[in-house]
Short mmCIF file of C-alpha atoms in Angstrom, two decimals:
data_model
loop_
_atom_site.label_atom_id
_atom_site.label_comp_id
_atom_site.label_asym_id
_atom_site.label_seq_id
_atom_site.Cartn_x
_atom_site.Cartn_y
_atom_site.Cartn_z
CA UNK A 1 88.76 10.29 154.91
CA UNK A 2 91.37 12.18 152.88
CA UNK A 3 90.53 15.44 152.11
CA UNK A 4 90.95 15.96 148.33
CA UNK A 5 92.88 19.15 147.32
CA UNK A 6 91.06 20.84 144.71
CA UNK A 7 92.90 22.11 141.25
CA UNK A 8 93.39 25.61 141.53
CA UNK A 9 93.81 27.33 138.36
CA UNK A 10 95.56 30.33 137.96
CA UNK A 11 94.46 32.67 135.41
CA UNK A 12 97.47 34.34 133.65
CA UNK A 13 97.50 37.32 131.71
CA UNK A 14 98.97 36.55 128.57
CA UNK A 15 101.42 39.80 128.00
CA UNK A 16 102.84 39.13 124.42
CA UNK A 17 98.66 39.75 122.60
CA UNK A 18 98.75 43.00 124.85
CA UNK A 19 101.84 43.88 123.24
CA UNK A 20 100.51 43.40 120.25
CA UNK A 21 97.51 45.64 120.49
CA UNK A 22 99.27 48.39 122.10
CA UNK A 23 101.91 48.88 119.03
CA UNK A 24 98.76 48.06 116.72
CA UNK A 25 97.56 51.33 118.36
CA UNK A 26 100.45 53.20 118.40
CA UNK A 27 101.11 53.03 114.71
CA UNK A 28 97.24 53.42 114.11
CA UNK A 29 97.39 57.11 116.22
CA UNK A 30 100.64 57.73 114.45
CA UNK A 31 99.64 57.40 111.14
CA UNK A 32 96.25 59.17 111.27
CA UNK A 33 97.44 62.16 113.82
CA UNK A 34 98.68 64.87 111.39
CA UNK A 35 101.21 66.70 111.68
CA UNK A 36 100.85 70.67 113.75
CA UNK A 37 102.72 73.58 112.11
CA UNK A 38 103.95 76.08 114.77
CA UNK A 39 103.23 79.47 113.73
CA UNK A 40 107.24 80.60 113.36
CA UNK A 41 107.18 77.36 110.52
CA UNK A 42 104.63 79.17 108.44
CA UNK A 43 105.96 80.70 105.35
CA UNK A 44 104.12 84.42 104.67
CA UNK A 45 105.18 85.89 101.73
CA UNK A 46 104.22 89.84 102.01
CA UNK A 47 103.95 91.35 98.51
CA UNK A 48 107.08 93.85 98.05
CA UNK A 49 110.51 94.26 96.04
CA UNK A 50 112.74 91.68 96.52
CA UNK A 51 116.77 91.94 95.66
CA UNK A 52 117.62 89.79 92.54
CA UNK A 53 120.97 87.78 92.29
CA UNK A 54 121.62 88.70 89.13
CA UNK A 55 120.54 91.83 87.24
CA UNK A 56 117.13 91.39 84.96
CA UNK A 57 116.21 93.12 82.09
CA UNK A 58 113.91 95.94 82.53
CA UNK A 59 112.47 98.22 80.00
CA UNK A 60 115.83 100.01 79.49
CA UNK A 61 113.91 102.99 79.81
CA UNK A 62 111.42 105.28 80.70
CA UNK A 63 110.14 107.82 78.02
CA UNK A 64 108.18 111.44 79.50
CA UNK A 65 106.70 113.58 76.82
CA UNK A 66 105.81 117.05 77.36
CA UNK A 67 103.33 118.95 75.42
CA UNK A 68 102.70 122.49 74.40
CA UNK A 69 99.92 122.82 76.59
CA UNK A 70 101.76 121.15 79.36
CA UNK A 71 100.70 117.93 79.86
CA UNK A 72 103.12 115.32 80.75
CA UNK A 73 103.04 111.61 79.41
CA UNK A 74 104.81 109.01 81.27
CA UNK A 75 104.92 105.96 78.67
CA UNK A 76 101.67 107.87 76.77
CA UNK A 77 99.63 107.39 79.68
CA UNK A 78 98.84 111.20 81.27
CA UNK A 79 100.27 112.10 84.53
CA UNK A 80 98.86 115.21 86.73
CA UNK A 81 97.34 118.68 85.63
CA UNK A 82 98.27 120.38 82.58
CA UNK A 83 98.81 123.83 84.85
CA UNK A 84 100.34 122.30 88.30
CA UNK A 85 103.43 123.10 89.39
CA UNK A 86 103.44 120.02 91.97
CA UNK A 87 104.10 116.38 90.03
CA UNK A 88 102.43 113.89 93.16
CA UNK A 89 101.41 110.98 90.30
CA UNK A 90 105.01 111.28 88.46
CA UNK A 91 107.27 111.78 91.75
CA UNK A 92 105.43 108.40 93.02
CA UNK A 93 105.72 106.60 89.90
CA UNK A 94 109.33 107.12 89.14
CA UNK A 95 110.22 106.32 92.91
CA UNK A 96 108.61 102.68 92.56
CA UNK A 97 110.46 102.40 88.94
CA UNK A 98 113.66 103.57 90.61
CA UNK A 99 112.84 100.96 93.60
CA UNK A 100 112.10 98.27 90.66
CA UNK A 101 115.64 99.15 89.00
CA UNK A 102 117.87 99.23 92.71
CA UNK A 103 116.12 95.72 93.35
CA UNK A 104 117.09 94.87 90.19
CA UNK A 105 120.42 96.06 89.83
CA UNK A 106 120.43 97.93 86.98
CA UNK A 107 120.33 101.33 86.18
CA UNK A 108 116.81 103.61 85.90
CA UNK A 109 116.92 105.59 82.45
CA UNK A 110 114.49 108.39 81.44
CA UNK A 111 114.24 110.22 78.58
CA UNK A 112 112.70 113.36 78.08
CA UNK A 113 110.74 114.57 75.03
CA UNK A 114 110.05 118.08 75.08
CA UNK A 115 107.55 119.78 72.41
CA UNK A 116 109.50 122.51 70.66
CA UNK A 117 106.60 125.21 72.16
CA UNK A 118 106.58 123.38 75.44
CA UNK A 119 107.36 125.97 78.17
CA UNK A 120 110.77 125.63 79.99
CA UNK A 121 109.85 125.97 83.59
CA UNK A 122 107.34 122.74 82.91
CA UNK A 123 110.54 121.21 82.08
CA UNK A 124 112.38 122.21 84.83
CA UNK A 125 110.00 121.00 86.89
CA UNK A 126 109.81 117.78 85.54
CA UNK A 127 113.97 117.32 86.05
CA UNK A 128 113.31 118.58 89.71
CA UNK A 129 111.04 115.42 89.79
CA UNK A 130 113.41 112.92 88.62
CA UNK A 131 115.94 114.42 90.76
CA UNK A 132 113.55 113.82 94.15
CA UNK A 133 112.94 110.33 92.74
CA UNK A 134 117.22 109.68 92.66
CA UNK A 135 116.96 109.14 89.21
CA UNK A 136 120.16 110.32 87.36
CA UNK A 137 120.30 108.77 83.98
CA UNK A 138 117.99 111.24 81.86
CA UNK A 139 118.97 112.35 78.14
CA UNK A 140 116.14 114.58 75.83
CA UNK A 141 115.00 112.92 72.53
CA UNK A 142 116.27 114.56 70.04
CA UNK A 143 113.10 115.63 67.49
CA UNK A 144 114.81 116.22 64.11
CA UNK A 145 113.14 114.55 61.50
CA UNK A 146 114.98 112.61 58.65
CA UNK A 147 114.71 114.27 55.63
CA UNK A 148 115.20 111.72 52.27
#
């Protein structure tokens, strides 16, 4: 008797629908994965004056009233005590708008509009303030009226 040599099947793996599935996954991960931002990409914008190019148009200028009793107006809005010697509210104010006019490369203007019965030391004091704030470009109104 002859001893029959069974078939012996070998079981391949079939490589090419492997392939398949694994670039099937690949673009599936790539595609839904999004995208990480390191912190050094992240664009903060801090609120501040920035340098223009080019110079913009400002208000050409700024306009200070002072009043008999000695109140002073920046743009008709009131700024400090009547009496004080010290200016804290107009000093700050005129250093952002010189700030504001250096960023914008153009020059800061002020004009000065004294009351005839204003006293002169109040306006003294207020050209001592423009002159801590760097501000050089101040002229007085000139009150005359037009007669017809």
């Amino acid at each position: 008797m002859q001893l029959r040599k069974k078939d012996i099947q070998t079981v391949e793996m079939q490589m090419g629908p492997m392939i398949d599935m694994v670039f099937l996954l690949l673009v599936f991960f790539m595609v839904t994965a999004k995208p990480v931002k390191q912190e050094s990409d992240l664009n903060i914008g801090l609120p501040g004056t920035v340098a223009q190019e080019e110079a913009l148009d400002i208000p050409d200028e700024q306009r200070i009233t002072i009043r008999a009793d000695g109140q002073i107006l920046l743009n008709d809005q009131p700024m400090d005590s009547p009496k004080g010697d010290a200016l804290p509210a107009l000093l700050a104010t005129l250093k952002r708008f010189k700030e504001t006019a250096d960023a914008n490369k153009s020059e800061p203007l002020i004009t000065i509009d004294a009351d005839d019965a204003a006293v002169h030391q109040r306006i003294v004091t207020v050209l001592n303030t423009c002159a801590q704030a760097e501000i050089t470009g101040i002229t007085f109104a000139d009150n005359l009226e037009e007669e017809d």
